[in-house]
mmCIF file of C-alpha atoms and ligand atoms in Angstrom:
data_model
loop_
_atom_site.group_PDB
_atom_site.id
_atom_site.type_symbol
_atom_site.label_atom_id
_atom_site.label_comp_id
_atom_site.label_asym_id
_atom_site.label_seq_id
_atom_site.Cartn_x
_atom_site.Cartn_y
_atom_site.Cartn_z
ATOM 1 C CA MET A 1 0.030 -0.028 -0.036
ATOM 2 C CA ILE A 2 2.467 2.662 -1.199
ATOM 3 C CA LEU A 3 -0.157 5.428 -1.075
ATOM 4 C CA LYS A 4 -1.588 4.673 2.431
ATOM 5 C CA ASN A 5 -2.277 7.919 4.289
ATOM 6 C CA LYS A 6 -1.940 9.936 0.995
ATOM 7 C CA LYS A 7 -4.705 12.266 -0.075
ATOM 8 C CA GLY A 8 -4.910 13.531 -3.600
ATOM 9 C CA VAL A 9 -6.829 14.969 -6.465
ATOM 10 C CA ILE A 10 -7.267 13.268 -9.926
ATOM 11 C CA MET A 11 -8.376 15.606 -12.757
ATOM 12 C CA GLY A 12 -9.360 14.131 -16.130
ATOM 13 C CA VAL A 13 -11.653 11.169 -15.577
ATOM 14 C CA ALA A 14 -14.149 11.350 -18.414
ATOM 15 C CA ASN A 15 -15.271 7.665 -18.591
ATOM 16 C CA GLN A 16 -14.041 4.121 -17.972
ATOM 17 C CA PHE A 17 -11.522 4.390 -20.834
ATOM 18 C CA SER A 18 -9.754 7.526 -19.485
ATOM 19 C CA ILE A 19 -6.108 7.134 -18.518
ATOM 20 C CA ALA A 20 -7.068 8.967 -15.328
ATOM 21 C CA THR A 21 -9.421 6.103 -14.550
ATOM 22 C CA GLY A 22 -6.509 3.673 -14.679
ATOM 23 C CA ILE A 23 -4.671 5.943 -12.368
ATOM 24 C CA ALA A 24 -7.571 6.200 -10.036
ATOM 25 C CA LYS A 25 -7.979 2.494 -9.824
ATOM 26 C CA ALA A 26 -4.243 1.923 -9.119
ATOM 27 C CA ALA A 27 -3.957 4.754 -6.588
ATOM 28 C CA ALA A 28 -7.138 3.638 -4.711
ATOM 29 C CA GLU A 29 -5.847 0.096 -4.672
ATOM 30 C CA GLN A 30 -2.588 1.488 -3.066
ATOM 31 C CA GLY A 31 -4.641 3.108 -0.296
ATOM 32 C CA ALA A 32 -5.014 6.754 -1.462
ATOM 33 C CA GLU A 33 -7.988 8.857 -0.650
ATOM 34 C CA ILE A 34 -9.062 10.735 -3.784
ATOM 35 C CA VAL A 35 -11.204 13.672 -4.884
ATOM 36 C CA TYR A 36 -12.120 13.867 -8.644
ATOM 37 C CA SER A 37 -13.041 16.702 -11.021
ATOM 38 C CA HIS A 38 -15.699 16.600 -13.707
ATOM 39 C CA LEU A 39 -16.326 19.064 -16.525
ATOM 40 C CA PRO A 40 -19.077 21.479 -15.450
ATOM 41 C CA ASP A 41 -22.417 21.173 -17.317
ATOM 42 C CA THR A 42 -26.029 22.050 -16.619
ATOM 43 C CA THR A 43 -27.507 18.582 -17.140
ATOM 44 C CA GLY A 44 -25.525 16.641 -14.550
ATOM 45 C CA LYS A 45 -24.345 14.204 -17.319
ATOM 46 C CA MET A 46 -20.652 14.774 -16.610
ATOM 47 C CA LEU A 47 -20.960 14.153 -12.919
ATOM 48 C CA LYS A 48 -22.880 10.984 -13.613
ATOM 49 C CA ARG A 49 -20.180 9.799 -16.167
ATOM 50 C CA VAL A 50 -17.379 10.324 -13.684
ATOM 51 C CA SER A 51 -19.299 8.895 -10.756
ATOM 52 C CA ARG A 52 -19.936 5.712 -12.878
ATOM 53 C CA ALA A 53 -16.187 5.470 -13.883
ATOM 54 C CA VAL A 54 -14.954 5.645 -10.282
ATOM 55 C CA ASP A 55 -17.825 3.680 -8.814
ATOM 56 C CA GLY A 56 -16.377 1.217 -6.240
ATOM 57 C CA LEU A 57 -13.297 3.302 -5.620
ATOM 58 C CA SER A 58 -14.921 5.210 -2.626
ATOM 59 C CA PRO A 59 -14.343 8.701 -3.931
ATOM 60 C CA LYS A 60 -14.033 11.374 -1.200
ATOM 61 C CA GLY A 61 -15.622 13.946 -3.493
ATOM 62 C CA ILE A 62 -16.475 14.751 -7.169
ATOM 63 C CA HIS A 63 -16.626 18.447 -8.029
ATOM 64 C CA PRO A 64 -16.814 20.554 -11.200
ATOM 65 C CA CYS A 65 -13.696 22.166 -12.730
ATOM 66 C CA ASP A 66 -13.071 23.780 -15.981
ATOM 67 C CA VAL A 67 -9.324 24.466 -16.226
ATOM 68 C CA THR A 68 -9.808 27.347 -18.631
ATOM 69 C CA SER A 69 -11.219 29.363 -15.591
ATOM 70 C CA ASP A 70 -8.911 30.354 -12.677
ATOM 71 C CA GLU A 71 -12.089 30.842 -10.561
ATOM 72 C CA SER A 72 -13.266 27.322 -11.347
ATOM 73 C CA ILE A 73 -9.770 25.922 -10.439
ATOM 74 C CA GLN A 74 -9.817 27.955 -7.181
ATOM 75 C CA THR A 75 -13.309 26.701 -6.211
ATOM 76 C CA PHE A 76 -12.445 23.074 -7.043
ATOM 77 C CA PHE A 77 -9.360 23.057 -4.831
ATOM 78 C CA LYS A 78 -11.233 24.704 -1.954
ATOM 79 C CA GLN A 79 -13.837 21.897 -2.234
ATOM 80 C CA ALA A 80 -11.116 19.270 -2.500
ATOM 81 C CA ALA A 81 -9.362 20.570 0.600
ATOM 82 C CA ASN A 82 -12.630 20.655 2.469
ATOM 83 C CA ASP A 83 -13.116 16.886 1.637
ATOM 84 C CA LEU A 84 -9.463 15.937 2.251
ATOM 85 C CA GLY A 85 -7.667 18.445 4.406
ATOM 86 C CA ASP A 86 -3.975 18.815 3.237
ATOM 87 C CA ILE A 87 -3.346 17.497 -0.272
ATOM 88 C CA ASP A 88 -0.392 15.166 -1.061
ATOM 89 C CA PHE A 89 -0.777 14.651 -4.742
ATOM 90 C CA VAL A 90 -2.296 15.955 -7.896
ATOM 91 C CA VAL A 91 -2.958 14.168 -11.280
ATOM 92 C CA HIS A 92 -3.342 16.382 -14.279
ATOM 93 C CA SER A 93 -4.708 14.113 -17.107
ATOM 94 C CA ILE A 94 -6.247 16.741 -19.256
ATOM 95 C CA ALA A 95 -5.895 17.794 -22.892
ATOM 96 C CA PHE A 96 -8.043 19.246 -25.638
ATOM 97 C CA GLY A 97 -7.600 20.328 -29.176
ATOM 98 C CA ASP A 98 -10.380 21.062 -31.726
ATOM 99 C CA THR A 99 -10.459 18.133 -34.096
ATOM 100 C CA LYS A 100 -10.258 20.376 -37.175
ATOM 101 C CA ASP A 101 -7.038 21.967 -35.943
ATOM 102 C CA ILE A 102 -5.587 18.457 -35.106
ATOM 103 C CA LYS A 103 -6.661 16.764 -38.343
ATOM 104 C CA CYS A 104 -5.283 19.466 -40.611
ATOM 105 C CA PRO A 105 -1.582 19.835 -41.385
ATOM 106 C CA THR A 106 0.101 21.618 -38.514
ATOM 107 C CA VAL A 107 1.129 24.435 -40.876
ATOM 108 C CA GLU A 108 -2.643 25.221 -41.343
ATOM 109 C CA CYS A 109 -3.867 25.081 -37.739
ATOM 110 C CA SER A 110 -5.739 28.217 -36.621
ATOM 111 C CA ARG A 111 -4.440 30.814 -34.200
ATOM 112 C CA ALA A 112 -7.515 30.485 -31.973
ATOM 113 C CA GLY A 113 -7.328 26.623 -32.136
ATOM 114 C CA PHE A 114 -3.653 26.616 -31.171
ATOM 115 C CA ALA A 115 -4.241 29.011 -28.293
ATOM 116 C CA GLN A 116 -7.058 26.930 -26.919
ATOM 117 C CA ALA A 117 -5.152 23.673 -27.158
ATOM 118 C CA MET A 118 -2.185 25.217 -25.476
ATOM 119 C CA ASP A 119 -4.311 26.725 -22.746
ATOM 120 C CA ILE A 120 -6.150 23.494 -21.792
ATOM 121 C CA SER A 121 -3.304 21.020 -22.553
ATOM 122 C CA CYS A 122 -0.324 22.916 -21.178
ATOM 123 C CA TYR A 123 -0.963 26.168 -19.311
ATOM 124 C CA SER A 124 -3.617 24.535 -17.172
ATOM 125 C CA TYR A 125 -0.946 22.323 -15.538
ATOM 126 C CA ILE A 126 0.729 25.568 -14.321
ATOM 127 C CA ALA A 127 -2.561 27.072 -13.071
ATOM 128 C CA VAL A 128 -3.505 23.773 -11.270
ATOM 129 C CA CYS A 129 -0.129 23.530 -9.597
ATOM 130 C CA ASN A 130 -0.193 27.138 -8.554
ATOM 131 C CA GLU A 131 -3.536 26.673 -6.774
ATOM 132 C CA ALA A 132 -2.745 23.168 -5.438
ATOM 133 C CA GLN A 133 0.487 24.303 -3.734
ATOM 134 C CA LYS A 134 -1.593 26.312 -1.232
ATOM 135 C CA TYR A 135 -3.010 23.125 0.045
ATOM 136 C CA MET A 136 0.286 21.101 0.070
ATOM 137 C CA PRO A 137 2.126 22.425 3.111
ATOM 138 C CA ASN A 138 3.896 19.099 3.546
ATOM 139 C CA GLY A 139 5.148 18.874 0.012
ATOM 140 C CA GLY A 140 3.928 16.195 -2.422
ATOM 141 C CA SER A 141 3.738 14.992 -5.981
ATOM 142 C CA THR A 142 2.098 16.227 -9.171
ATOM 143 C CA ILE A 143 1.986 14.466 -12.518
ATOM 144 C CA SER A 144 0.796 15.288 -16.001
ATOM 145 C CA LEU A 145 0.335 13.101 -19.077
ATOM 146 C CA SER A 146 2.403 13.549 -22.265
ATOM 147 C CA TYR A 147 2.975 11.595 -25.491
ATOM 148 C CA TYR A 148 5.998 10.799 -27.680
ATOM 149 C CA GLY A 149 4.614 13.221 -30.355
ATOM 150 C CA GLY A 150 5.992 16.010 -28.178
ATOM 151 C CA GLU A 151 9.540 14.778 -28.854
ATOM 152 C CA LYS A 152 9.429 13.466 -32.392
ATOM 153 C CA VAL A 153 7.164 14.248 -35.359
ATOM 154 C CA VAL A 154 4.234 11.787 -35.335
ATOM 155 C CA PRO A 155 2.098 12.417 -38.477
ATOM 156 C CA GLY A 156 -1.529 12.818 -37.377
ATOM 157 C CA TYR A 157 -0.658 14.072 -33.823
ATOM 158 C CA ASN A 158 0.193 17.433 -35.382
ATOM 159 C CA MET A 159 -0.565 20.531 -33.306
ATOM 160 C CA MET A 160 -0.937 18.428 -30.068
ATOM 161 C CA GLY A 161 2.740 17.419 -30.321
ATOM 162 C CA ILE A 162 3.685 21.079 -29.892
ATOM 163 C CA CYS A 163 1.441 21.263 -26.789
ATOM 164 C CA LYS A 164 3.114 18.168 -25.325
ATOM 165 C CA SER A 165 6.590 19.459 -25.965
ATOM 166 C CA ALA A 166 5.615 22.659 -24.124
ATOM 167 C CA LEU A 167 4.019 20.526 -21.346
ATOM 168 C CA GLU A 168 7.197 18.518 -20.802
ATOM 169 C CA MET A 169 9.257 21.734 -20.524
ATOM 170 C CA THR A 170 6.631 23.218 -18.315
ATOM 171 C CA THR A 171 7.097 20.205 -15.981
ATOM 172 C CA ARG A 172 10.891 20.994 -15.727
ATOM 173 C CA TYR A 173 10.200 24.641 -14.839
ATOM 174 C CA LEU A 174 7.539 23.683 -12.372
ATOM 175 C CA SER A 175 10.033 21.200 -10.737
ATOM 176 C CA HIS A 176 12.434 24.130 -10.209
ATOM 177 C CA ASP A 177 9.837 26.517 -8.844
ATOM 178 C CA LEU A 178 8.041 23.968 -6.543
ATOM 179 C CA GLY A 179 11.171 21.939 -5.508
ATOM 180 C CA PRO A 180 11.971 24.183 -2.568
ATOM 181 C CA LYS A 181 8.466 23.445 -1.170
ATOM 182 C CA LYS A 182 9.201 19.712 -1.618
ATOM 183 C CA ILE A 183 6.512 19.619 -4.305
ATOM 184 C CA ARG A 184 7.517 17.444 -7.257
ATOM 185 C CA ALA A 185 6.392 17.756 -10.884
ATOM 186 C CA ASN A 186 6.710 14.905 -13.357
ATOM 187 C CA CYS A 187 5.248 13.714 -16.675
ATOM 188 C CA ILE A 188 4.319 10.276 -17.862
ATOM 189 C CA SER A 189 4.760 9.898 -21.530
ATOM 190 C CA ALA A 190 2.225 7.141 -22.249
ATOM 191 C CA GLY A 191 2.066 4.985 -25.483
ATOM 192 C CA PRO A 192 -1.190 5.200 -27.427
ATOM 193 C CA ILE A 193 -4.297 3.966 -25.610
ATOM 194 C CA LYS A 194 -7.870 4.001 -26.975
ATOM 195 C CA SER A 195 -9.843 6.806 -25.225
ATOM 196 C CA LEU A 196 -12.252 9.576 -25.927
ATOM 197 C CA SER A 197 -9.440 12.039 -26.703
ATOM 198 C CA ALA A 198 -7.508 9.630 -28.789
ATOM 199 C CA SER A 199 -10.517 9.401 -31.248
ATOM 200 C CA ALA A 200 -9.418 12.973 -32.428
ATOM 201 C CA ILE A 201 -6.172 11.537 -33.780
ATOM 202 C CA SER A 202 -6.027 10.231 -37.335
ATOM 203 C CA ASP A 203 -4.756 6.644 -37.920
ATOM 204 C CA PHE A 204 -4.797 5.954 -34.155
ATOM 205 C CA SER A 205 -5.191 2.173 -34.604
ATOM 206 C CA LYS A 206 -2.062 2.227 -36.877
ATOM 207 C CA MET A 207 -0.160 3.780 -34.079
ATOM 208 C CA ILE A 208 -1.129 1.018 -31.715
ATOM 209 C CA ASP A 209 -0.139 -1.685 -34.306
ATOM 210 C CA GLN A 210 3.315 0.050 -34.585
ATOM 211 C CA TYR A 211 3.921 -0.427 -30.891
ATOM 212 C CA GLU A 212 2.756 -4.072 -30.941
ATOM 213 C CA GLN A 213 5.099 -4.777 -33.837
ATOM 214 C CA ASN A 214 8.105 -2.631 -33.047
ATOM 215 C CA ALA A 215 8.368 -1.692 -29.292
ATOM 216 C CA PRO A 216 11.102 -3.588 -27.586
ATOM 217 C CA LEU A 217 8.468 -5.404 -25.440
ATOM 218 C CA ARG A 218 6.339 -6.086 -28.551
ATOM 219 C CA ARG A 219 3.107 -4.788 -27.021
ATOM 220 C CA GLY A 220 1.151 -1.666 -26.429
ATOM 221 C CA VAL A 221 0.291 -0.283 -23.067
ATOM 222 C CA THR A 222 -2.906 -0.019 -21.009
ATOM 223 C CA GLN A 223 -4.571 2.386 -18.593
ATOM 224 C CA ASP A 224 -3.525 -0.032 -15.854
ATOM 225 C CA ASP A 225 0.185 0.076 -16.891
ATOM 226 C CA VAL A 226 0.019 3.870 -16.646
ATOM 227 C CA GLY A 227 -1.768 3.549 -13.331
ATOM 228 C CA GLN A 228 0.994 1.489 -11.765
ATOM 229 C CA VAL A 229 3.745 3.897 -12.768
ATOM 230 C CA ALA A 230 1.631 6.875 -11.685
ATOM 231 C CA SER A 231 1.141 5.386 -8.211
ATOM 232 C CA PHE A 232 4.963 5.037 -7.967
ATOM 233 C CA LEU A 233 5.403 8.715 -8.998
ATOM 234 C CA LEU A 234 2.773 9.932 -6.533
ATOM 235 C CA SER A 235 4.326 7.879 -3.714
ATOM 236 C CA ASP A 236 7.319 8.532 -1.497
ATOM 237 C CA LEU A 237 9.119 5.724 -3.372
ATOM 238 C CA SER A 238 9.951 8.313 -6.028
ATOM 239 C CA SER A 239 10.800 11.116 -3.579
ATOM 240 C CA SER A 240 14.045 12.035 -5.348
ATOM 241 C CA ILE A 241 12.515 12.151 -8.891
ATOM 242 C CA THR A 242 11.295 15.565 -10.189
ATOM 243 C CA GLY A 243 11.264 17.363 -13.553
ATOM 244 C CA GLU A 244 11.256 13.954 -15.302
ATOM 245 C CA THR A 245 9.334 12.642 -18.267
ATOM 246 C CA LEU A 246 9.032 8.959 -17.617
ATOM 247 C CA HIS A 247 8.050 6.812 -20.670
ATOM 248 C CA VAL A 248 5.378 4.148 -20.167
ATOM 249 C CA ASP A 249 5.466 2.899 -23.653
ATOM 250 C CA ALA A 250 6.853 -0.620 -23.721
ATOM 251 C CA GLY A 251 10.248 0.942 -24.708
ATOM 252 C CA TYR A 252 9.095 2.352 -28.085
ATOM 253 C CA HIS A 253 10.921 5.595 -27.659
ATOM 254 C CA VAL A 254 14.407 4.040 -27.586
ATOM 255 C CA MET A 255 14.078 2.773 -31.178
ATOM 256 C CA GLY A 256 15.754 4.604 -33.987
ATOM 257 C CA TYR A 257 14.955 2.113 -36.825
ATOM 258 C CA PHE A 258 12.490 -0.667 -37.179
ATOM 259 C CA ASP A 259 13.714 -3.946 -38.524
ATOM 260 C CA SER A 260 10.727 -5.448 -40.165
ATOM 261 C CA GLU A 261 12.296 -8.924 -40.205
ATOM 262 C CA ALA A 262 12.757 -8.909 -36.373
HETATM 263 N N1 LIG B 301 -4.907 8.125 -25.010
HETATM 264 C C1 LIG B 301 -3.654 8.185 -25.358
HETATM 265 O O1 LIG B 301 -3.199 7.476 -26.294
HETATM 266 C C2 LIG B 301 -2.662 9.071 -24.622
HETATM 267 C C3 LIG B 301 -1.285 8.861 -24.828
HETATM 268 C C4 LIG B 301 -0.405 9.722 -24.096
HETATM 269 C C5 LIG B 301 -0.883 10.813 -23.399
HETATM 270 N N2 LIG B 301 -2.304 10.955 -23.358
HETATM 271 C C6 LIG B 301 -2.754 12.110 -22.476
HETATM 272 O O2 LIG B 301 -3.456 11.635 -21.446
HETATM 273 C C7 LIG B 301 -4.374 12.613 -20.865
HETATM 274 C C8 LIG B 301 -5.706 11.991 -20.738
HETATM 275 O O3 LIG B 301 -6.280 11.582 -22.000
HETATM 276 P P1 LIG B 301 -7.111 10.341 -22.218
HETATM 277 O O4 LIG B 301 -6.519 9.626 -23.339
HETATM 278 O O5 LIG B 301 -7.359 9.588 -20.946
HETATM 279 O O6 LIG B 301 -8.541 10.940 -22.789
HETATM 280 P P2 LIG B 301 -9.864 11.407 -22.030
HETATM 281 O O7 LIG B 301 -10.699 12.012 -23.031
HETATM 282 O O8 LIG B 301 -10.532 10.354 -21.250
HETATM 283 O O9 LIG B 301 -9.325 12.518 -20.977
HETATM 284 C C9 LIG B 301 -9.163 13.834 -21.279
HETATM 285 C C10 LIG B 301 -9.790 14.642 -20.112
HETATM 286 O O10 LIG B 301 -9.510 16.061 -20.313
HETATM 287 C C11 LIG B 301 -10.638 16.675 -19.707
HETATM 288 N N3 LIG B 301 -10.800 18.065 -20.193
HETATM 289 C C12 LIG B 301 -10.826 18.518 -21.474
HETATM 290 N N4 LIG B 301 -10.986 19.873 -21.380
HETATM 291 C C13 LIG B 301 -11.058 20.281 -20.085
HETATM 292 C C14 LIG B 301 -11.260 21.504 -19.433
HETATM 293 N N5 LIG B 301 -11.392 22.682 -20.026
HETATM 294 N N6 LIG B 301 -11.286 21.477 -18.018
HETATM 295 C C15 LIG B 301 -11.179 20.369 -17.293
HETATM 296 N N7 LIG B 301 -10.992 19.118 -17.901
HETATM 297 C C16 LIG B 301 -10.978 19.092 -19.285
HETATM 298 C C17 LIG B 301 -11.821 15.827 -20.264
HETATM 299 O O11 LIG B 301 -12.999 16.067 -19.478
HETATM 300 C C18 LIG B 301 -11.375 14.430 -20.026
HETATM 301 O O12 LIG B 301 -11.643 14.007 -18.775
HETATM 302 C C19 LIG B 301 -4.278 13.721 -21.925
HETATM 303 O O13 LIG B 301 -3.359 14.737 -21.501
HETATM 304 C C20 LIG B 301 -3.746 13.033 -23.146
HETATM 305 O O14 LIG B 301 -3.172 13.919 -24.118
HETATM 306 C C21 LIG B 301 -3.176 10.203 -23.988
#
């Protein structure tokens, strides 16, 4: 139980296929007490979806948060601290880009679409950490989710690759700023996993096939794989790791050439 007595916030559960749901399952299994966010809406549909996804994990609270609004982030953390007391960890598993700006060649993506994708997929990690640190007097761990398309050109990932590159650098700067408060910032760079967000990426199934054929471990990765590594990064076992991007990708990123005969 590496997260026994740890209290944290997981942002980014949309449904049972979300990477955040895999993290939630693993963290709850390791003893964490968790508050979740859901996208605000007037119908209650989002709350219902998140509740269903984390059903059985004994959530300490589920509250609305739209990361494009500082006020919404502030209210969310106030509610989370009300449920939990001091906070030990934060999971930011959030990204958004308008499909038309992802599906078009990067050179044609719109100014407004780029700004929105950067705001939700990158800046929001800064805004979330800035608010969260007020409730982390004992230090703690924060993580965000990246993808290999932020390091190398992955056709189809397009504009989102630029957002992930910025997110990984953001993580390093956050580690510097938050380190003196014993708050860590790390990224998990996950291999492709079928989810709601992934449906915006062209040729996504081809990407998964590539991993199964060419990754050193000859397999893709799952929400559960990411959940296990996230639990480690959220726990004290990783207390000397910060500013890192850790690949959970069956080793795919080490390859420079694919030998089709292998
Ligand atoms: N699925 C993959 O293959 C893969 C691989 C590597 C990294 N990632 C990253 O993992 C993270 C989670 O993605 P996922 O694949 O689980 O998809 P997902 O669609 O399940 O999760 C994305 C989450 O972002 C939330 N979100 C979007 N806009 C928001 C806003 N304004 N305010 C608050 N929340 C907002 C959505 O509600 C959703 O819960 C993302 O950062 C994604 O880029 C995904």
